[in-house]
XYZ file of C-alpha atoms in Angstrom:
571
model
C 42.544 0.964 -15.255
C 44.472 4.293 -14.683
C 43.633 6.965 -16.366
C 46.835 6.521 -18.975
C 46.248 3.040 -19.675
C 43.213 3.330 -20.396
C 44.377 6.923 -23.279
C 47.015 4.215 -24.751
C 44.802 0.978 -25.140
C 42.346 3.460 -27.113
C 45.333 4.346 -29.001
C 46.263 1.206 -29.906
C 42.798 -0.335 -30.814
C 42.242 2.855 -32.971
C 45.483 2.176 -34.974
C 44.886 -1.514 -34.991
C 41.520 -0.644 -36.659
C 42.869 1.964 -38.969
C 45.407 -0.450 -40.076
C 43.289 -2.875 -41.125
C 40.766 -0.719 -42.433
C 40.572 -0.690 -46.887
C 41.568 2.192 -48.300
C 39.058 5.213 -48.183
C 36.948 3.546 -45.326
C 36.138 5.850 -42.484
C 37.770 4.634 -39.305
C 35.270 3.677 -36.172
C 33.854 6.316 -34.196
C 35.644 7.178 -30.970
C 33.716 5.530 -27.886
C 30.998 7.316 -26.479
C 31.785 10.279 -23.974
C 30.692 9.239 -20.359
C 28.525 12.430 -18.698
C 28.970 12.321 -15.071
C 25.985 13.066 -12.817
C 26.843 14.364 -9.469
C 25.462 12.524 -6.388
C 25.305 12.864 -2.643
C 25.879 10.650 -0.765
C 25.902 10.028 3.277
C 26.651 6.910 5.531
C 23.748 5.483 7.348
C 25.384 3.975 9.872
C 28.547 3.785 11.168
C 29.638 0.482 12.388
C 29.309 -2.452 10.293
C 28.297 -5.530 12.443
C 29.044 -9.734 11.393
C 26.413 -10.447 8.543
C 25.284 -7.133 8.227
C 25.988 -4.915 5.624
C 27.811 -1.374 5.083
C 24.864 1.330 3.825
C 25.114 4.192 1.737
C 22.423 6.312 0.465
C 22.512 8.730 -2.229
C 20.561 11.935 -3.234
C 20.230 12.630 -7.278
C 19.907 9.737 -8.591
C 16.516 9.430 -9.923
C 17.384 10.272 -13.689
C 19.909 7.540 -13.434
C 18.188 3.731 -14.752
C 21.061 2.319 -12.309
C 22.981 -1.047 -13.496
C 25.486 -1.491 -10.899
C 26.840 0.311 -7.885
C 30.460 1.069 -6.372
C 31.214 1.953 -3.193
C 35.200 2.622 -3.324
C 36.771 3.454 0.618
C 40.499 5.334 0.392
C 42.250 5.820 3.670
C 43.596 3.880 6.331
C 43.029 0.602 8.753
C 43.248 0.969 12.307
C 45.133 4.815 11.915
C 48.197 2.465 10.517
C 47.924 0.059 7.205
C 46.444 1.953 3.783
C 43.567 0.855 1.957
C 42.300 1.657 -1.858
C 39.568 -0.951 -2.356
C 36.310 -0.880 -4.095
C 33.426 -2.948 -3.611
C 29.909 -3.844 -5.678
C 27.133 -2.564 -3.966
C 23.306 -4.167 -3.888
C 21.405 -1.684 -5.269
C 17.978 -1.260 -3.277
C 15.261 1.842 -3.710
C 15.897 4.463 -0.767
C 13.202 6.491 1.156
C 11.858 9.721 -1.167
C 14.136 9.603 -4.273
C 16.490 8.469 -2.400
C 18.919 5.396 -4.133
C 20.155 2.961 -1.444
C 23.634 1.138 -1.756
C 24.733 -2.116 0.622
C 28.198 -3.742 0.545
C 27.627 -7.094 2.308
C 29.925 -7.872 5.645
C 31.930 -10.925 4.316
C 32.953 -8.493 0.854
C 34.591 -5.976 3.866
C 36.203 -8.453 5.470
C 38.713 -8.266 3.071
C 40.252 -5.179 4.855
C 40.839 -7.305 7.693
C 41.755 -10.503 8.977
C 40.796 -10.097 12.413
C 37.021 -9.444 11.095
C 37.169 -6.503 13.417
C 38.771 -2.984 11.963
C 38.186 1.229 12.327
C 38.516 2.581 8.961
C 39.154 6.182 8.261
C 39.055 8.156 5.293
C 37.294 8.901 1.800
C 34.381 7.034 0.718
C 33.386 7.257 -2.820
C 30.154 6.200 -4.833
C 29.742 5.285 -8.704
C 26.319 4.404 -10.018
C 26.215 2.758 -12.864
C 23.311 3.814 -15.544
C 22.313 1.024 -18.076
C 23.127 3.280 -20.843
C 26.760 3.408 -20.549
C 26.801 7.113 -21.514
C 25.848 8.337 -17.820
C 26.848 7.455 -14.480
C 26.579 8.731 -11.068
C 29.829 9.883 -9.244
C 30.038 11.271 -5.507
C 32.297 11.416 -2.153
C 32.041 11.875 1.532
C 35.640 13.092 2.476
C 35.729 11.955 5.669
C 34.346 9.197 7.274
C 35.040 6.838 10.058
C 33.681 2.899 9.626
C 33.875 0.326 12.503
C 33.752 -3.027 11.760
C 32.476 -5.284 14.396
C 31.310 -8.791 15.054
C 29.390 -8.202 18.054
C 27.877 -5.266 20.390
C 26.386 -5.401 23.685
C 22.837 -3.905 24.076
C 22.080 -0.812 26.392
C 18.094 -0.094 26.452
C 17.503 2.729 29.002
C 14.580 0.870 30.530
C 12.006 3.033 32.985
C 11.997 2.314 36.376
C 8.359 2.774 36.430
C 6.194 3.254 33.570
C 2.476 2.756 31.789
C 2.189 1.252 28.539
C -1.440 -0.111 26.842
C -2.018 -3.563 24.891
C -0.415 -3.719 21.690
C 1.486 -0.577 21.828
C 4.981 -0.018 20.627
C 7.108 2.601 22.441
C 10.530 3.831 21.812
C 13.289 3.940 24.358
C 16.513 5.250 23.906
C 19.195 2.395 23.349
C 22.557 1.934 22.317
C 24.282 -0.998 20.551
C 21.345 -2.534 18.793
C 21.066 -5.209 15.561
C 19.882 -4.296 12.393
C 18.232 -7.030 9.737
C 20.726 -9.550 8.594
C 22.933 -8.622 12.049
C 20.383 -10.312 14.323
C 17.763 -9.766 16.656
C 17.626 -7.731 19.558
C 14.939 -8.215 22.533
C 14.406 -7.356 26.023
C 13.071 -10.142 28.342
C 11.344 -9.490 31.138
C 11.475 -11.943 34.158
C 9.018 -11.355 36.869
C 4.913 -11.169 38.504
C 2.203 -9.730 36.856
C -0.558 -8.161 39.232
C -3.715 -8.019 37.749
C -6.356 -5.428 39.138
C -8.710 -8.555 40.192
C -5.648 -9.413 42.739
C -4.453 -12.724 40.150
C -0.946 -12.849 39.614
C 1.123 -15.111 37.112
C 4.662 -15.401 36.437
C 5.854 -13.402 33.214
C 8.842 -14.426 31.365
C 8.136 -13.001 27.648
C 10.757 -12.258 25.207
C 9.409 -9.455 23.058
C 11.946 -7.622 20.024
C 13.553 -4.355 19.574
C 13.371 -3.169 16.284
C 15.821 -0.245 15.420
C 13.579 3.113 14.640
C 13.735 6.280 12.881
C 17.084 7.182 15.525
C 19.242 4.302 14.423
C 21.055 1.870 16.561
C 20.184 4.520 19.494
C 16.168 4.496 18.976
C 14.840 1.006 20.042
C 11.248 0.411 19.684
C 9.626 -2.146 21.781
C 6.283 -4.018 20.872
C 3.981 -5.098 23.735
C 1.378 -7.978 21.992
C -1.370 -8.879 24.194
C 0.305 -11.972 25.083
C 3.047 -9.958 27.412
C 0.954 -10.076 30.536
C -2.698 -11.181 28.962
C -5.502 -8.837 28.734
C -6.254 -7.577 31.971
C -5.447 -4.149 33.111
C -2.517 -4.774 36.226
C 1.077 -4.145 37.173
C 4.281 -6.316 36.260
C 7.238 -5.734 38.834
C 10.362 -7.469 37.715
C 13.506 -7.363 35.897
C 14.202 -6.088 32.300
C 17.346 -7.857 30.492
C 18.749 -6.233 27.143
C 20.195 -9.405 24.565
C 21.607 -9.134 21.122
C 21.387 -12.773 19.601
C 23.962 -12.130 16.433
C 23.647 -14.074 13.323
C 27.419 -14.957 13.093
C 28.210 -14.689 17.040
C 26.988 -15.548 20.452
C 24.556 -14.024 22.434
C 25.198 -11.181 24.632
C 23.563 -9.610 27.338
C 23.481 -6.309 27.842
C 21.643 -3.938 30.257
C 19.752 -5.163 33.419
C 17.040 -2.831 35.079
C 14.510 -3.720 37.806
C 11.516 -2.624 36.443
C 7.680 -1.476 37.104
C 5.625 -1.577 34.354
C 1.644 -0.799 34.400
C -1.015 -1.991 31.521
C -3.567 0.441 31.113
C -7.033 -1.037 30.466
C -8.360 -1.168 26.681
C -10.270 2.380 25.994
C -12.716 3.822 23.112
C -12.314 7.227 22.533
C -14.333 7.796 20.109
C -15.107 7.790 15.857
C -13.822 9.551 12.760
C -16.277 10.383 11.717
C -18.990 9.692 14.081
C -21.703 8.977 11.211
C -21.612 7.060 8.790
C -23.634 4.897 6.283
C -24.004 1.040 5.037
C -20.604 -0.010 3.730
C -19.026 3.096 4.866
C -15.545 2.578 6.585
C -15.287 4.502 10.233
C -11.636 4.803 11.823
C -11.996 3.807 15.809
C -9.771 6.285 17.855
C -8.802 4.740 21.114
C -5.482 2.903 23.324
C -5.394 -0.721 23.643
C -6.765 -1.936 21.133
C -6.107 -5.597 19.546
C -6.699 -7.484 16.339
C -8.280 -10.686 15.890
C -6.000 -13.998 16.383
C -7.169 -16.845 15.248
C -4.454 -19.183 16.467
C -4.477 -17.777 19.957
C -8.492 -17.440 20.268
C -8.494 -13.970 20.949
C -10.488 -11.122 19.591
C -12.073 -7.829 20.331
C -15.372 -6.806 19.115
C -17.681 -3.109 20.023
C -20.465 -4.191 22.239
C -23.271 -1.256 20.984
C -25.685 -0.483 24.184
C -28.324 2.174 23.749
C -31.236 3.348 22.002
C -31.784 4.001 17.725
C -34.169 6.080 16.668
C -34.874 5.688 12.311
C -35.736 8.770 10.541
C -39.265 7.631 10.367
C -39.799 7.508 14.492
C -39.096 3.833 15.007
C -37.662 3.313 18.539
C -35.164 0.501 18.753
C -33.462 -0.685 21.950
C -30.483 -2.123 21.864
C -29.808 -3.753 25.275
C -29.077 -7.401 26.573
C -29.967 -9.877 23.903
C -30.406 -7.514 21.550
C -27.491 -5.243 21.741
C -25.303 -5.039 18.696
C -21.674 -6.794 18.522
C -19.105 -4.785 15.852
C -16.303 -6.437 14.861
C -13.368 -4.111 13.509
C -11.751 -5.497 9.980
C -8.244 -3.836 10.745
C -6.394 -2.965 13.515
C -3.432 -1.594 12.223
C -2.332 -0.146 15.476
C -2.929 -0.001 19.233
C -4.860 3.177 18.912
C -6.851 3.016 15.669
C -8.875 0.454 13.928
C -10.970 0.686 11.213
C -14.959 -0.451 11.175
C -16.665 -1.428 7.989
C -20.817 -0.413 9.012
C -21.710 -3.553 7.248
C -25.417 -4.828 7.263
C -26.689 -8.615 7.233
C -29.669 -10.091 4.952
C -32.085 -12.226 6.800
C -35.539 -13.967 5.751
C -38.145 -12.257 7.626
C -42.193 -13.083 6.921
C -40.627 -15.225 3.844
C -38.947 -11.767 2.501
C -35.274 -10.837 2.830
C -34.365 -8.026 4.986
C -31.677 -5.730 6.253
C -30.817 -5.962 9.823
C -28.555 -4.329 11.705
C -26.654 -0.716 12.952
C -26.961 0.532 9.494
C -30.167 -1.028 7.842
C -32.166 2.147 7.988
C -31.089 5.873 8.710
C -30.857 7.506 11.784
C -29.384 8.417 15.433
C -27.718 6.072 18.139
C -27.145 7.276 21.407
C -25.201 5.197 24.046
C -22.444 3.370 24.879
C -19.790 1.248 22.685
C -17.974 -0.528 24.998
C -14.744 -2.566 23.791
C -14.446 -6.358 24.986
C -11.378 -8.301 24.489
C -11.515 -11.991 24.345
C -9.405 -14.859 24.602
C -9.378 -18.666 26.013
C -9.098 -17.729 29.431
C -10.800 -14.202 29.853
C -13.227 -11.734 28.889
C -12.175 -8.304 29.681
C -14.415 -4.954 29.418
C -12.853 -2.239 28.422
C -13.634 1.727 28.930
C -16.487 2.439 26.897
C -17.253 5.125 24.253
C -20.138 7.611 25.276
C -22.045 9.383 22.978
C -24.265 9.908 19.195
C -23.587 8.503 16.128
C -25.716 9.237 13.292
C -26.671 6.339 10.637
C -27.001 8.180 7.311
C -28.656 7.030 4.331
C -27.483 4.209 2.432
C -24.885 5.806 -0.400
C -24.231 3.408 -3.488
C -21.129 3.700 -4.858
C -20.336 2.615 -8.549
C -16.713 2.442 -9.193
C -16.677 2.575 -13.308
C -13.341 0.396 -14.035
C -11.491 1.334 -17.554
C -9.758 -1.566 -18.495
C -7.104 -1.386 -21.463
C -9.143 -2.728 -23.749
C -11.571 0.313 -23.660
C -8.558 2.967 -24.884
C -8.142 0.288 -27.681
C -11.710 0.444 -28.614
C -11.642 3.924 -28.722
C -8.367 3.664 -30.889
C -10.246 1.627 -33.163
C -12.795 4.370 -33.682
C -9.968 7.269 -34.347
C -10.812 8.356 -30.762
C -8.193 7.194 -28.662
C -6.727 11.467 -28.163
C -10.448 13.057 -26.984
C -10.371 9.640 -24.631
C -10.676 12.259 -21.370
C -13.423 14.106 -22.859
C -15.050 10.916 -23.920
C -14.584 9.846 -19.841
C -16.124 13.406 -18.819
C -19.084 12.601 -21.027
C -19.837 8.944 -19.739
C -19.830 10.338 -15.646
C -22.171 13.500 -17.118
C -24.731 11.088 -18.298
C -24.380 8.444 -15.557
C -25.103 11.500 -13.256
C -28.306 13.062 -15.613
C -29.843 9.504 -15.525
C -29.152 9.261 -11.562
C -30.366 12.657 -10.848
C -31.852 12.619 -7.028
C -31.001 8.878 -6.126
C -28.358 8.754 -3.456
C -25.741 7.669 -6.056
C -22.198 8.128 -6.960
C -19.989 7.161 -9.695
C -16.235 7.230 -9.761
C -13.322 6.898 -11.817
C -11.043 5.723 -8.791
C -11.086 2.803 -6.182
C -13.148 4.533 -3.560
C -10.879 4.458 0.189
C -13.945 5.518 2.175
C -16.262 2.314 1.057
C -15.372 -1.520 1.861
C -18.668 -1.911 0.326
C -19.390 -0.694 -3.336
C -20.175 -1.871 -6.983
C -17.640 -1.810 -10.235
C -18.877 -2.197 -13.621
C -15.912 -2.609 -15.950
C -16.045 -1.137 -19.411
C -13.779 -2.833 -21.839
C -13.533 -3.420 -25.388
C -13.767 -6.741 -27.509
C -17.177 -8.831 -25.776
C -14.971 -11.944 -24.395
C -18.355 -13.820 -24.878
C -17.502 -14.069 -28.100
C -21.528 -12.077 -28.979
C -20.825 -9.189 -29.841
C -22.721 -7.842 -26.963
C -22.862 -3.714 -26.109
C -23.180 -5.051 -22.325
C -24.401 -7.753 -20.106
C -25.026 -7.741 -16.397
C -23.518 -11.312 -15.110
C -24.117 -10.951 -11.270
C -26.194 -13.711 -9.838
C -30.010 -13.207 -9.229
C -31.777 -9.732 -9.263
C -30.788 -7.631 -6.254
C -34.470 -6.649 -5.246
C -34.094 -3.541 -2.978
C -30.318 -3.171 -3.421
C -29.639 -5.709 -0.521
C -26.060 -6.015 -1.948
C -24.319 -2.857 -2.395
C -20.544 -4.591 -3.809
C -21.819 -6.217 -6.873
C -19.257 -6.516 -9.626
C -20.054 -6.350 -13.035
C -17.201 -7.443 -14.983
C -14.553 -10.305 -15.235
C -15.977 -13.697 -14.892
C -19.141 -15.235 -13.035
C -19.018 -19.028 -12.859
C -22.348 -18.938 -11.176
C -24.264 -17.736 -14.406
C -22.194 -19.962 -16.736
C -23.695 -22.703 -14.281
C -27.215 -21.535 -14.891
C -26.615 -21.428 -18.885
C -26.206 -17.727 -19.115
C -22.946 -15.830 -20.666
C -20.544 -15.489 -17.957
C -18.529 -12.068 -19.087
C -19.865 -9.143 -17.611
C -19.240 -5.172 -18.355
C -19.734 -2.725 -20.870
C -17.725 -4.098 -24.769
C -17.120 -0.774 -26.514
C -15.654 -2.547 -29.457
C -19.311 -3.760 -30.327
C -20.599 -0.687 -30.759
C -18.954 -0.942 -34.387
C -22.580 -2.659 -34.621
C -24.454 0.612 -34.928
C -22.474 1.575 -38.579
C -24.888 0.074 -41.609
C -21.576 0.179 -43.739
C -19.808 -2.713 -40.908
C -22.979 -4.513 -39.842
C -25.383 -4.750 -42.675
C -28.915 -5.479 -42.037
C -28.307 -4.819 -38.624
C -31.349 -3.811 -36.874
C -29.437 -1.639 -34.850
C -28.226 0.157 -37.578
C -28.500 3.737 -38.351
C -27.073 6.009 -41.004
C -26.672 8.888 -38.255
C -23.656 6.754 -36.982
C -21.312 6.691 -40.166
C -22.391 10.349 -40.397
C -20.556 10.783 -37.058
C -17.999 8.400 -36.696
C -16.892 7.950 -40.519
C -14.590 10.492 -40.500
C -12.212 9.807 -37.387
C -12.414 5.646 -37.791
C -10.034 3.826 -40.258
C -12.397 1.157 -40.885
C -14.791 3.845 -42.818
C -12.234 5.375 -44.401
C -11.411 8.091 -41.921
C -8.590 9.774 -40.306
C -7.596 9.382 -36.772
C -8.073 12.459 -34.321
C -4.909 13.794 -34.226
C -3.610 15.593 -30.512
C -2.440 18.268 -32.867
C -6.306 19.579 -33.987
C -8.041 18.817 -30.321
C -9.245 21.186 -29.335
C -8.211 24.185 -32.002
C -7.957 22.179 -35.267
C -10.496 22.622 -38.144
C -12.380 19.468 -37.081
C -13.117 20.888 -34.015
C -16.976 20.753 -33.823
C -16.863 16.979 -35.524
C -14.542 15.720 -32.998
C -16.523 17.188 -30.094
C -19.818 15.887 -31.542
C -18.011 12.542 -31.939
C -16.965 12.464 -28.509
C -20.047 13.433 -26.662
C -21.802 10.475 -28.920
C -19.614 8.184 -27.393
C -20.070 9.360 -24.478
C -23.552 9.037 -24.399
C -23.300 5.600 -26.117
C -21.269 4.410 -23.022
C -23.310 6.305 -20.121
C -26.527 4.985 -21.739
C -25.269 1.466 -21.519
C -23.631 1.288 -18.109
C -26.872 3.057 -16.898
């Protein structure tokens, strides 16, 4: 609506409502006033191709709680026919703080019937906030956007180049697809010579994803399927396609190509020690994760001697030479290695065997080997030390919502931080000189470690202070991942409660006034608690009087109580 339609309709609905307003009445209130927020915006790319999508992103719009986008283009068509037309945009979250706007293909097509068009001119942006009292508003005055239903891939392929299993390089390009557009690949057509003197035809299809450069930054993955997983040399042809989602396919470039894979190679760890459960990054080229539907695989095969702490010699050669299988191989030149240990009955007692069962120094070789149906291949091995430290158990204390509740219930719920501080002071007294470590926060160092989970109403319906639910006694702290918490159907099998963790909410048990007879009971806790819980009469901490109010030394006695209440029983 123009701008003086829209000042005469509020005209006339304000008269209409004065008129039939009763005498006296006060008329409605004018409609809100709109506060614009200003936004910048930019064009992410250019040319709009068949079943892709037009994308805008836009800089200052994180105080905005966006409804609905408009992307509104004002110029001309093909430097001859003018164009005002606005378009809802898909509303998507950006990179950074960024707000990300997409008007679909087949909504442009209605600037032209060809399906193929250059605009030129303004292009405008209107976000939308769900309050109607603030929206985003912003321009780019000039910009040029091509419309398209096809291009034709260029890939500026190397003549003659190295590349390692399962790496992705980036080449420039020109021309290629983005998501929803299509997929663009390079097939290569040729003989791969590997450095045993086998050769095999290679015709392998493998796709160009658009990088960090745009439609002019083409990054190319080589799986260990390209040429298999011996080191050798492909000679052959390199053929650019764009397969489009609403058009044919279209080759593009064509380069005769030599490419050489570089065998797999361990470089070394990060850090090079490490301790039971502890996860160690690998640093090398080449190196592959585990495919199950393929057979393939790639474990560390661990040659050398291991010397314990305590002068044991081990070596570690031939049969018994240690295989370590990476969990995650995120990339060609990192994976990550969880020092895990295994329990096995020895002389009728369970023991630890393995790189990490007891402390102390390897020095060798780590070689990598890569599997599959066909081949095993040895890779260039990793010389050197790598220390074995001692085992480190890590207790990861989990606060679950319930536990703020509790301490609501106790007037407590605004000294809960100081309350926290007081549980990991006496978790730490009672550990004092044990190679132990309690923390607030999912550890990222540690696959392996235990949680205890410290909650508030017992969901065992017992009014229990805290139960330990894991299965069977860990005699010599053979598991280090125990979870104490949540559910354990193996102890409800066995007849025992099945809820494990710490129940704050029970502690309620310890006032004479709430529980009774309680043996538990003891005066010293109304004297405490009484005047901060609700259910004695008291008044709820307030965050006005922490730490400066004239409760000051109550609260802080009634905090470190509950502290130690809570570090006693997790201990």
């Amino acid at each position: 609506m123009k701008q003086s339609a829209r000042k005469h309709a509020w005209i006339l609905i304000a008269g209409l409502a004065l008129a039939g307003c009763p005498e006296g009445a006060e008329p409605p209130p004018p409609p809100p006033a709109v506060q614009e927020l200003p936004l910048t915006p930019f064009l992410v790319d250019g040319t709009v191709v068949g079943g892709g999508s037009l994308i805008v992103q836009v800089q200052g719009a994180s105080l905005l709680d966006p409804r609905r986008g408009v992307v509104t283009l004002q110029g001309v068509i093909d430097g001859v026919e003018p164009i005002d037309e606005s378009f809802v945009a898909t509303l998507e979250e950006g990179p950074g703080d960024a707000l990300t706007l997409r008007v679909s293909w087949f909504d442009l097509q209605a600037l032209t019937a060809t399906g193929t068009a250059m605009f030129e001119g303004e292009l405008r942006v209107v976000v939308e906030d769900k309050l109607d009292s603030l929206r985003g508003v912003g321009a780019i005055d000039t910009v040029a956007i091509e419309m398209v239903e096809r291009l034709e891939p260029r890939v500026a392929f190397p003549q003659n180049f190295a590349v390692h299993l399962n790496e992705e390089v980036s080449l420039d390009a020109r021309g290629l697809l983005r998501p929803g557009e299509g997929e663009s690949r390079v097939v290569l057509e040729g003989e791969f010579l590997t450095q045993g003197g086998t050769s095999r035809d290679v015709n392998a299809a493998l796709p160009m994803r658009i990088g960090a450069g745009g439609r002019s930054d083409a990054r190319v993955h080589f799986p260990p399927d390209t040429f298999g997983l011996e080191p050798g040399v492909f000679q052959g042809r390199a053929t650019a396609y764009n397969e489009h989602e609403l058009s044919d396919l279209v080759a593009g470039s064509s380069v005769e190509s030599i490419i050489e894979q570089s065998p797999t190679v361990l470089e070394g760890f990060a850090p090079a020690a490490g301790s039971r459960g502890e996860i160690v990054e690998v640093v090398g080229a080449g190196l592959i994760p585990a495919d199950i539907r393929d057979s393939r695989t790639m474990f560390l095969l661990v040659e050398g001697t291991f010397r314990t702490t305590t002068g044991v010699v081990v070596e570690l050669e031939g049969e018994t030479a240690l295989r370590l299988a990476p969990d995650e191989v995120p990339s060609h030149d990192q994976a990550r290695l969880v020092l895990r240990t295994q329990v096995l009955e020895q002389a009728g007692m369970p023991q630890l065997v393995g790189l990490t069962a007891a402390p102390g120094v390897f020095q060798g070789k780590m070689t990598p080997v890569l599997v599959d149906s066909v081949s095993t291949v040895m890779g260039v091995p990793w010389e050197g030390q790598f220390v074995i430290e001692p085992t480190q158990q890590i207790v990861f204390v989990k606060f679950l919502p319930g536990f703020s509740e509790a301490l609501d219930e106790f007037g407590l719920g605004n000294v809960e931080r100081e309350i926290r501080d007081r549980i990991f002071a006496v978790l730490a007294r009672d550990y004092e000189g044990m190679n132990i470590e309690f923390v607030e926060t999912r550890p990222d160092g540690f696959a392996e470690y235990a949680v205890i989970e410290v909650g508030g109403v017992d969901p065992n319906g017992a009014d229990l202070l805290g139960l330990d639910n894991t299965a069977g006694k860990d005699t010599g702290n053979l598991r280090l991942d125990d979870i104490i918490g949540g559910e354990n159907a193996d102890s409800g099998e066995l007849g025992y409660f099945v809820f494990g963790g710490v129940f704050v909410h029970s502690f309620r048990l310890f006032s004479p006034t709430i529980s009774g007879e309680n043996e538990l009971a003891s005066p010293l806790f109304d004297q405490v608690f009484a005047p901060f819980m609700g259910e004695l009469g008291g008044t709820t901490v307030a965050a006005t009087e922490w730490p400066d109010g004239p409760r000051r030394d109550m609260i802080g006695e009634a905090a470190r109580v509950m502290g130690n209440l809570i570090g006693n029983t997790i201990s």
